[in-house]
CSV table of C-alpha atoms and ligand atoms in Angstrom, one decimal:
chain,number,residue,atom,x,y,z
A,578,UNK,CA,25.0,60.6,-19.4
A,579,UNK,CA,21.8,58.7,-20.4
A,580,UNK,CA,18.8,59.9,-18.4
A,581,UNK,CA,17.6,56.9,-16.4
A,582,UNK,CA,13.8,56.8,-16.7
A,583,UNK,CA,13.5,53.7,-14.5
A,584,UNK,CA,15.1,55.7,-11.7
A,585,UNK,CA,11.8,57.5,-10.9
A,586,UNK,CA,9.3,55.1,-12.4
A,587,UNK,CA,10.0,51.4,-12.3
A,588,UNK,CA,6.7,50.6,-13.9
A,589,UNK,CA,7.5,52.5,-17.1
A,590,UNK,CA,7.4,50.0,-19.9
A,591,UNK,CA,7.3,52.0,-23.1
A,592,UNK,CA,9.3,55.2,-23.9
A,593,UNK,CA,10.4,57.4,-26.8
A,594,UNK,CA,14.0,58.5,-27.1
A,595,UNK,CA,16.6,59.9,-29.5
A,596,UNK,CA,19.6,58.1,-30.8
A,597,UNK,CA,22.8,59.8,-29.5
A,598,UNK,CA,25.3,57.2,-30.8
A,599,UNK,CA,25.3,53.9,-32.7
A,600,UNK,CA,28.3,51.7,-33.4
A,601,UNK,CA,29.2,48.0,-33.9
A,602,UNK,CA,30.7,45.9,-31.2
A,603,UNK,CA,31.4,42.2,-31.4
A,604,UNK,CA,29.1,42.0,-34.5
A,605,UNK,CA,26.2,43.6,-32.8
A,606,UNK,CA,24.8,47.2,-33.1
A,607,UNK,CA,25.2,49.1,-29.9
A,608,UNK,CA,22.9,52.1,-29.5
A,609,UNK,CA,23.1,55.0,-27.0
A,610,UNK,CA,19.9,57.0,-26.3
A,611,UNK,CA,19.3,60.3,-24.6
A,612,UNK,CA,17.1,58.6,-22.1
A,613,UNK,CA,16.1,55.0,-21.4
A,614,UNK,CA,13.8,52.9,-19.2
A,615,UNK,CA,16.1,49.9,-19.5
A,616,UNK,CA,17.9,48.9,-16.3
A,617,UNK,CA,21.5,48.2,-17.1
A,618,UNK,CA,22.1,45.8,-14.2
A,619,UNK,CA,23.9,46.2,-11.0
A,620,UNK,CA,23.6,45.6,-7.3
A,621,UNK,CA,22.9,41.9,-7.8
A,622,UNK,CA,20.0,42.6,-10.2
A,623,UNK,CA,20.4,41.6,-13.9
A,624,UNK,CA,19.8,44.0,-16.8
A,625,UNK,CA,16.4,44.3,-18.6
A,626,UNK,CA,15.7,42.9,-22.1
A,627,UNK,CA,13.1,44.2,-24.6
A,628,UNK,CA,13.0,46.0,-28.0
A,629,UNK,CA,14.2,49.2,-29.5
A,630,UNK,CA,12.0,49.7,-32.7
A,631,UNK,CA,11.9,46.2,-34.2
A,632,UNK,CA,15.3,45.1,-32.8
A,633,UNK,CA,15.7,42.9,-29.7
A,634,UNK,CA,17.7,44.3,-26.9
A,635,UNK,CA,19.9,41.4,-25.8
A,636,UNK,CA,21.8,43.2,-23.1
A,637,UNK,CA,22.2,46.6,-21.5
A,638,UNK,CA,25.3,47.9,-19.7
A,639,UNK,CA,26.5,51.1,-18.2
A,640,UNK,CA,29.8,52.6,-19.6
A,641,UNK,CA,32.2,54.4,-17.3
A,642,UNK,CA,31.1,57.8,-18.6
A,643,UNK,CA,27.5,57.1,-17.6
A,644,UNK,CA,26.2,56.3,-21.1
A,645,UNK,CA,23.9,53.3,-21.2
A,646,UNK,CA,24.8,50.8,-24.0
A,647,UNK,CA,21.9,48.8,-25.5
A,648,UNK,CA,23.2,45.8,-27.3
A,649,UNK,CA,20.9,44.9,-30.2
A,650,UNK,CA,20.2,41.7,-32.1
A,651,UNK,CA,20.4,42.8,-35.8
A,652,UNK,CA,22.9,44.7,-37.9
A,653,UNK,CA,20.7,47.5,-39.2
A,654,UNK,CA,22.4,50.7,-37.9
A,655,UNK,CA,20.2,53.5,-36.3
A,656,UNK,CA,20.9,57.1,-37.3
A,657,UNK,CA,22.1,59.6,-34.8
A,658,UNK,CA,19.2,62.0,-34.1
A,659,UNK,CA,16.6,59.4,-35.1
A,660,UNK,CA,13.6,59.0,-32.8
A,661,UNK,CA,13.0,55.4,-31.5
A,662,UNK,CA,10.4,53.6,-29.5
A,663,UNK,CA,11.7,51.4,-26.6
A,664,UNK,CA,9.8,48.8,-24.7
A,665,UNK,CA,11.1,46.6,-21.9
A,666,UNK,CA,10.1,43.0,-21.3
A,667,UNK,CA,7.7,43.6,-18.4
A,668,UNK,CA,7.4,40.0,-17.2
A,669,UNK,CA,11.2,39.9,-16.7
A,670,UNK,CA,11.3,43.3,-15.0
A,671,UNK,CA,8.4,42.4,-12.7
A,672,UNK,CA,10.1,39.1,-11.8
A,673,UNK,CA,13.4,40.9,-11.1
A,674,UNK,CA,12.0,43.7,-9.1
A,675,UNK,CA,10.0,41.3,-6.9
A,676,UNK,CA,13.2,39.4,-6.1
A,677,UNK,CA,15.1,42.7,-5.6
A,678,UNK,CA,12.5,44.4,-3.3
A,679,UNK,CA,12.1,41.1,-1.5
A,680,UNK,CA,15.8,41.1,-0.8
A,681,UNK,CA,15.5,44.6,0.9
A,682,UNK,CA,12.7,43.2,3.1
A,683,UNK,CA,14.4,39.9,3.9
A,684,UNK,CA,17.8,41.5,4.6
A,685,UNK,CA,16.1,44.0,7.0
A,686,UNK,CA,14.3,41.1,8.7
A,687,UNK,CA,17.6,39.3,9.4
A,688,UNK,CA,19.1,42.5,10.6
A,689,UNK,CA,16.3,43.4,13.0
A,690,UNK,CA,15.9,40.0,14.4
A,691,UNK,CA,19.5,38.8,14.6
A,692,UNK,CA,21.8,41.8,13.8
A,693,UNK,CA,22.8,39.8,10.7
A,694,UNK,CA,24.3,42.0,8.0
A,695,UNK,CA,23.8,41.2,4.3
A,696,UNK,CA,27.2,41.0,2.6
A,697,UNK,CA,26.2,39.9,-0.9
A,698,UNK,CA,23.2,39.5,-3.1
A,699,UNK,CA,22.7,37.8,-6.5
A,700,UNK,CA,19.6,37.0,-8.6
A,701,UNK,CA,19.9,33.8,-10.7
A,702,UNK,CA,17.5,32.3,-13.2
A,703,UNK,CA,15.4,30.5,-10.6
A,704,UNK,CA,16.5,31.7,-7.2
A,705,UNK,CA,18.1,34.7,-5.6
A,706,UNK,CA,20.6,34.5,-2.7
A,707,UNK,CA,22.0,36.6,0.0
A,708,UNK,CA,25.2,36.1,2.1
A,709,UNK,CA,24.5,36.8,5.8
A,710,UNK,CA,26.9,37.4,8.7
A,711,UNK,CA,25.0,34.8,10.7
A,712,UNK,CA,26.2,31.7,12.4
A,713,UNK,CA,24.5,29.3,14.7
A,714,UNK,CA,24.0,25.5,15.1
A,715,UNK,CA,21.8,24.0,12.3
A,716,UNK,CA,18.6,23.8,14.5
A,717,UNK,CA,18.9,27.5,15.5
A,718,UNK,CA,19.6,28.5,11.9
A,719,UNK,CA,16.5,26.6,10.8
A,720,UNK,CA,14.4,28.5,13.4
A,721,UNK,CA,16.0,31.8,12.4
A,722,UNK,CA,15.0,31.2,8.7
A,723,UNK,CA,11.4,30.7,9.8
A,724,UNK,CA,11.3,33.8,12.0
A,725,UNK,CA,12.9,36.1,9.3
A,726,UNK,CA,10.5,34.6,6.7
A,727,UNK,CA,7.5,35.4,9.0
A,728,UNK,CA,8.6,39.0,9.6
A,729,UNK,CA,9.3,39.6,5.9
A,730,UNK,CA,5.9,38.3,4.9
A,731,UNK,CA,4.2,40.4,7.6
A,732,UNK,CA,5.7,43.4,5.8
A,733,UNK,CA,4.4,42.1,2.5
A,734,UNK,CA,0.9,41.6,3.9
A,735,UNK,CA,0.9,45.1,5.4
A,736,UNK,CA,1.2,46.3,1.8
A,737,UNK,CA,3.5,49.2,2.9
A,738,UNK,CA,4.6,52.0,0.6
A,739,UNK,CA,8.0,51.9,-1.0
A,740,UNK,CA,9.3,55.4,-1.4
A,741,UNK,CA,12.3,56.8,-3.2
A,742,UNK,CA,14.3,59.7,-1.8
A,743,UNK,CA,17.2,61.5,-3.4
A,744,UNK,CA,19.3,62.8,-0.6
A,745,UNK,CA,22.7,64.5,0.2
A,746,UNK,CA,25.2,62.6,2.3
A,747,UNK,CA,24.3,65.0,5.2
A,748,UNK,CA,20.6,64.1,4.9
A,749,UNK,CA,21.5,60.4,4.5
A,750,UNK,CA,23.5,60.5,7.8
A,751,UNK,CA,20.2,61.3,9.6
A,752,UNK,CA,18.5,58.2,8.2
A,753,UNK,CA,18.8,54.7,9.8
A,754,UNK,CA,20.4,53.3,6.7
A,755,UNK,CA,21.0,49.6,6.5
A,756,UNK,CA,24.0,50.0,4.2
A,757,UNK,CA,26.4,52.8,5.1
A,758,UNK,CA,28.9,53.1,2.3
A,759,UNK,CA,28.3,55.4,-0.6
A,760,UNK,CA,30.6,57.6,-2.6
A,761,UNK,CA,28.5,60.0,-4.6
A,762,UNK,CA,27.4,63.5,-3.7
A,763,UNK,CA,23.8,62.7,-4.1
A,764,UNK,CA,22.3,59.3,-3.4
A,765,UNK,CA,19.0,57.6,-3.7
A,766,UNK,CA,17.5,56.0,-0.6
A,767,UNK,CA,14.8,53.4,-0.9
A,768,UNK,CA,12.4,53.5,2.0
A,769,UNK,CA,10.0,50.7,2.9
A,770,UNK,CA,7.6,52.5,5.2
A,771,UNK,CA,8.6,52.1,8.9
A,772,UNK,CA,10.8,49.2,8.1
A,773,UNK,CA,13.9,49.7,6.0
A,774,UNK,CA,16.1,52.5,4.5
A,775,UNK,CA,18.7,51.4,2.0
A,776,UNK,CA,20.7,53.3,-0.6
A,777,UNK,CA,20.0,51.6,-3.9
A,778,UNK,CA,19.9,52.4,-7.6
A,779,UNK,CA,17.8,49.4,-8.7
A,780,UNK,CA,14.2,48.9,-9.7
A,781,UNK,CA,11.7,48.3,-6.9
A,782,UNK,CA,8.0,47.6,-6.2
A,783,UNK,CA,5.8,50.6,-5.4
A,784,UNK,CA,4.2,48.8,-2.5
A,785,UNK,CA,5.4,45.7,-0.6
A,786,UNK,CA,2.2,43.8,-1.7
A,787,UNK,CA,3.6,43.7,-5.2
A,788,UNK,CA,6.5,41.6,-4.1
A,789,UNK,CA,4.2,38.7,-3.2
A,790,UNK,CA,5.2,35.8,-1.0
A,791,UNK,CA,8.8,35.7,0.2
A,792,UNK,CA,9.9,32.1,0.7
A,793,UNK,CA,13.3,30.9,2.0
A,794,UNK,CA,14.0,27.9,-0.1
A,795,UNK,CA,17.3,26.6,1.4
A,796,UNK,CA,20.5,27.7,3.2
A,797,UNK,CA,24.0,26.6,3.6
A,798,UNK,CA,27.3,27.6,5.2
A,799,UNK,CA,29.7,29.1,2.7
A,800,UNK,CA,32.8,31.2,3.1
A,801,UNK,CA,32.1,31.7,6.9
A,802,UNK,CA,28.7,33.2,6.0
A,803,UNK,CA,25.2,31.8,5.8
A,804,UNK,CA,24.0,31.7,2.2
A,805,UNK,CA,20.2,31.9,1.9
A,806,UNK,CA,18.4,31.0,-1.3
A,807,UNK,CA,14.9,32.5,-1.6
A,808,UNK,CA,12.1,33.1,-4.1
A,809,UNK,CA,9.5,35.9,-4.3
A,810,UNK,CA,6.2,36.6,-6.1
A,811,UNK,CA,5.7,34.7,-9.3
A,812,UNK,CA,8.8,32.6,-8.6
A,813,UNK,CA,7.5,31.6,-5.2
A,814,UNK,CA,4.3,30.5,-6.9
A,815,UNK,CA,6.1,28.4,-9.4
A,816,UNK,CA,8.4,26.9,-6.8
A,817,UNK,CA,5.4,26.0,-4.6
A,818,UNK,CA,3.7,24.3,-7.6
A,819,UNK,CA,6.9,22.3,-8.3
A,820,UNK,CA,7.3,21.3,-4.6
A,821,UNK,CA,3.6,20.4,-4.3
A,822,UNK,CA,3.8,18.3,-7.4
A,823,UNK,CA,6.9,16.4,-6.1
A,824,UNK,CA,5.3,15.8,-2.7
A,825,UNK,CA,2.0,14.7,-4.3
A,826,UNK,CA,3.6,12.3,-6.7
A,827,UNK,CA,5.7,10.7,-3.9
A,828,UNK,CA,2.6,10.4,-1.7
A,829,UNK,CA,0.6,8.8,-4.6
A,830,UNK,CA,3.2,6.1,-5.0
A,831,UNK,CA,3.0,5.4,-1.3
A,832,UNK,CA,-0.9,5.6,-1.3
A,833,UNK,CA,-1.0,8.2,1.4
A,834,UNK,CA,-2.0,11.8,1.6
A,835,UNK,CA,0.6,14.5,0.7
A,836,UNK,CA,1.2,15.5,4.3
A,837,UNK,CA,1.8,11.9,5.4
A,838,UNK,CA,4.4,11.3,2.7
A,839,UNK,CA,7.4,12.0,4.8
A,840,UNK,CA,6.3,9.7,7.6
A,841,UNK,CA,5.5,7.0,5.0
A,842,UNK,CA,9.0,7.3,3.5
A,843,UNK,CA,10.5,7.0,7.0
A,844,UNK,CA,8.5,3.8,7.6
A,845,UNK,CA,9.5,2.4,4.2
A,846,UNK,CA,13.2,3.0,4.7
A,847,UNK,CA,13.0,1.3,8.1
A,848,UNK,CA,11.3,-1.7,6.5
A,849,UNK,CA,13.9,-1.6,3.7
A,850,UNK,CA,16.7,-1.7,6.3
A,851,UNK,CA,15.1,-4.7,8.1
A,852,UNK,CA,14.4,-6.6,4.9
A,853,UNK,CA,18.1,-6.0,3.9
A,854,UNK,CA,19.2,-7.5,7.2
A,855,UNK,CA,16.9,-10.5,6.7
A,856,UNK,CA,17.9,-11.0,3.1
A,857,UNK,CA,21.6,-11.1,4.2
A,858,UNK,CA,20.8,-13.7,6.8
A,859,UNK,CA,18.9,-15.8,4.3
A,860,UNK,CA,21.7,-15.5,1.7
A,861,UNK,CA,24.2,-16.8,4.3
A,862,UNK,CA,22.0,-19.8,5.1
A,863,UNK,CA,21.6,-20.5,1.4
A,864,UNK,CA,25.3,-20.2,0.8
A,865,UNK,CA,26.0,-22.6,3.6
A,866,UNK,CA,23.8,-25.2,2.1
A,867,UNK,CA,25.1,-24.6,-1.4
A,868,UNK,CA,28.7,-24.9,-0.1
A,869,UNK,CA,28.0,-28.2,1.5
A,870,UNK,CA,26.3,-29.5,-1.6
A,871,UNK,CA,29.3,-28.4,-3.8
A,872,UNK,CA,31.8,-29.9,-1.4
A,873,UNK,CA,30.0,-33.2,-1.2
A,874,UNK,CA,29.6,-33.4,-5.0
A,875,UNK,CA,33.3,-32.8,-5.7
A,876,UNK,CA,35.5,-35.9,-5.6
A,877,UNK,CA,39.0,-35.9,-4.0
A,878,UNK,CA,41.7,-35.8,-6.6
A,879,UNK,CA,45.4,-36.0,-5.6
A,880,UNK,CA,44.3,-35.6,-1.9
A,881,UNK,CA,42.5,-32.3,-2.6
A,882,UNK,CA,39.1,-31.2,-3.7
A,883,UNK,CA,39.3,-28.8,-6.6
A,884,UNK,CA,35.9,-27.0,-6.7
A,885,UNK,CA,35.5,-25.2,-10.0
A,886,UNK,CA,32.4,-23.5,-11.1
A,887,UNK,CA,31.2,-20.7,-13.5
A,888,UNK,CA,28.1,-18.8,-12.8
A,889,UNK,CA,26.1,-16.6,-15.2
A,890,UNK,CA,25.4,-13.1,-14.1
A,891,UNK,CA,25.6,-13.9,-10.4
A,892,UNK,CA,26.3,-11.2,-7.8
A,893,UNK,CA,30.1,-11.3,-7.1
A,894,UNK,CA,29.7,-10.6,-3.4
A,895,UNK,CA,27.7,-13.8,-3.2
A,896,UNK,CA,30.3,-15.7,-5.1
A,897,UNK,CA,33.0,-14.5,-2.7
A,898,UNK,CA,30.8,-15.5,0.2
A,899,UNK,CA,30.5,-19.0,-1.2
A,900,UNK,CA,34.3,-19.2,-1.7
A,901,UNK,CA,34.8,-18.1,1.9
A,902,UNK,CA,32.4,-20.7,3.1
A,903,UNK,CA,34.0,-23.5,1.0
A,904,UNK,CA,37.5,-23.0,2.4
A,905,UNK,CA,36.3,-23.6,5.9
A,906,UNK,CA,36.4,-27.3,4.9
A,907,UNK,CA,39.9,-28.9,4.9
A,908,UNK,CA,41.7,-29.8,1.7
A,909,UNK,CA,39.7,-27.5,-0.7
A,910,UNK,CA,40.8,-25.3,-3.5
A,911,UNK,CA,38.0,-23.1,-4.9
A,912,UNK,CA,38.1,-21.4,-8.3
A,913,UNK,CA,34.8,-19.6,-9.0
A,914,UNK,CA,33.8,-17.2,-11.7
A,915,UNK,CA,30.8,-15.1,-12.7
A,916,UNK,CA,30.3,-13.8,-16.2
A,917,UNK,CA,28.2,-11.0,-17.4
A,918,UNK,CA,28.3,-9.8,-21.0
A,919,UNK,CA,32.0,-8.8,-21.7
A,920,UNK,CA,33.2,-9.2,-18.1
A,921,UNK,CA,34.3,-12.1,-16.0
A,922,UNK,CA,35.1,-11.9,-12.3
A,923,UNK,CA,37.0,-14.6,-10.5
A,924,UNK,CA,37.9,-15.7,-7.0
A,925,UNK,CA,40.5,-18.3,-6.1
A,926,UNK,CA,40.7,-19.4,-2.4
A,927,UNK,CA,42.1,-22.4,-0.5
A,928,UNK,CA,41.8,-24.1,2.9
A,929,UNK,CA,44.4,-23.0,5.5
A,930,UNK,CA,46.1,-26.4,5.3
A,931,UNK,CA,47.1,-26.3,1.6
A,932,UNK,CA,50.3,-24.8,0.1
A,933,UNK,CA,48.7,-23.2,-3.0
A,934,UNK,CA,49.7,-19.6,-3.8
A,935,UNK,CA,46.3,-18.3,-4.7
A,936,UNK,CA,47.4,-14.8,-5.6
A,937,UNK,CA,50.2,-16.0,-8.0
A,938,UNK,CA,47.9,-18.5,-9.7
A,939,UNK,CA,45.0,-16.1,-10.1
A,940,UNK,CA,47.3,-13.4,-11.4
A,941,UNK,CA,48.3,-15.7,-14.2
A,942,UNK,CA,44.7,-16.8,-14.9
A,943,UNK,CA,43.5,-13.1,-15.1
A,944,UNK,CA,46.3,-12.2,-17.5
A,945,UNK,CA,45.2,-14.9,-19.9
A,946,UNK,CA,41.7,-13.3,-19.7
A,947,UNK,CA,43.0,-9.9,-20.5
A,948,UNK,CA,42.6,-8.5,-17.0
A,949,UNK,CA,44.2,-8.3,-13.6
A,950,UNK,CA,44.0,-10.1,-10.3
A,951,UNK,CA,45.7,-10.4,-6.9
A,952,UNK,CA,45.3,-10.7,-3.2
A,953,UNK,CA,46.6,-12.9,-0.5
A,954,UNK,CA,48.1,-16.4,-0.6
A,955,UNK,CA,44.9,-18.0,0.6
A,956,UNK,CA,42.3,-15.7,-1.1
A,957,UNK,CA,42.6,-13.7,-4.3
A,958,UNK,CA,40.2,-12.1,-6.7
A,959,UNK,CA,40.3,-10.5,-10.1
A,960,UNK,CA,38.7,-10.3,-13.5
A,961,UNK,CA,39.1,-10.1,-17.3
A,962,UNK,CA,37.3,-9.4,-20.5
A,963,UNK,CA,38.0,-12.5,-22.7
A,964,UNK,CA,34.9,-14.2,-21.5
A,965,UNK,CA,34.9,-16.7,-24.4
A,966,UNK,CA,38.2,-18.1,-23.1
A,967,UNK,CA,37.0,-18.4,-19.5
A,968,UNK,CA,36.1,-22.1,-19.5
A,969,UNK,CA,39.4,-23.2,-21.2
A,970,UNK,CA,41.6,-21.0,-18.9
A,971,UNK,CA,39.9,-22.3,-15.8
A,972,UNK,CA,40.2,-25.9,-16.9
A,973,UNK,CA,44.0,-25.3,-17.5
A,974,UNK,CA,44.3,-23.8,-14.0
A,975,UNK,CA,42.5,-26.8,-12.5
A,976,UNK,CA,44.9,-29.1,-14.3
A,977,UNK,CA,47.9,-27.2,-12.9
A,978,UNK,CA,46.5,-27.7,-9.4
A,979,UNK,CA,45.8,-31.4,-9.9
A,980,UNK,CA,49.5,-32.1,-10.7
B,921,ZN,ZN1,17.2,48.0,-4.3
């Protein structure tokens, strides 16, 4: 078994060791040392990275027999018995141990306040998350997040000691452990002074102050649990910066202070809603006038008025509205189209008193335009892509109607 140097000292960055084994796996050198400060991952915390001599350590894993496997970038083999110098990437370790220790604190806070057990924990690239046995209506959950966050940060600000204890199961049974299941003869318990006792083999801060701010970022219901995303320490600082930048830039666009941005956006959306309503009313008025003008300008041929018009790049909803308005007059057949680049959209409608089968005729028109169309006998719509043929096809359709 590889001696785990991180077990007793999570701040150990550099170490010397001897090569016990070295072999090639998937094109990479894998080296086993007699002792190592690299954390091999586990319990939701990813593995460390760093260097062994000049080679990058890409990944670290623990084999079933307790040997730690360091996966190296590079193909130069190390000799068994050779002395090597190892160094872990400290910024990565610090970031991971802040999230990991922060999780111990946050999980205990949810347990103390709400009896909510933590059933899962994962650290991702930007956030970490825990799965809690906690359910409540959204408002109560929001309040619970704030209370747990408050308690967790009080523990951080207290700068309490984080102590490691190696204990037997009998000794462990005397401790108020948060997690109860373990299956080794000897276990390590991580104590956060007067707050939390939890069996864990990961890397931790030495004092809670080192964790830095613990911030709940978001939460959601997932698999009958409440999944809480949070950030600690350096990540919390970066997340605050990003959130502040977003809020500030939104506020600047609205010419208000950062803390007034939310209210300003609410006002803006209300204005937007009212403007939308007013715009719709004005469009209806305009369409009414346009319909009357079109109707009056179109002569009666064969007892009907055939109103044919092609618009360029006009909103199709508006075109349909115009068609609906036109067929409120008696004796009208309307064939309207709007074209935009390679697409034409069409509507064919007729007054209630005419025998024209709008859907059948429009279907035939759209087929000639390389598209499809259909609808009801008095109102049909469709489209096609042969825009160049549009004028000719519509003229033919109008001629059919005029017979
Ligand atoms: Zn831990």
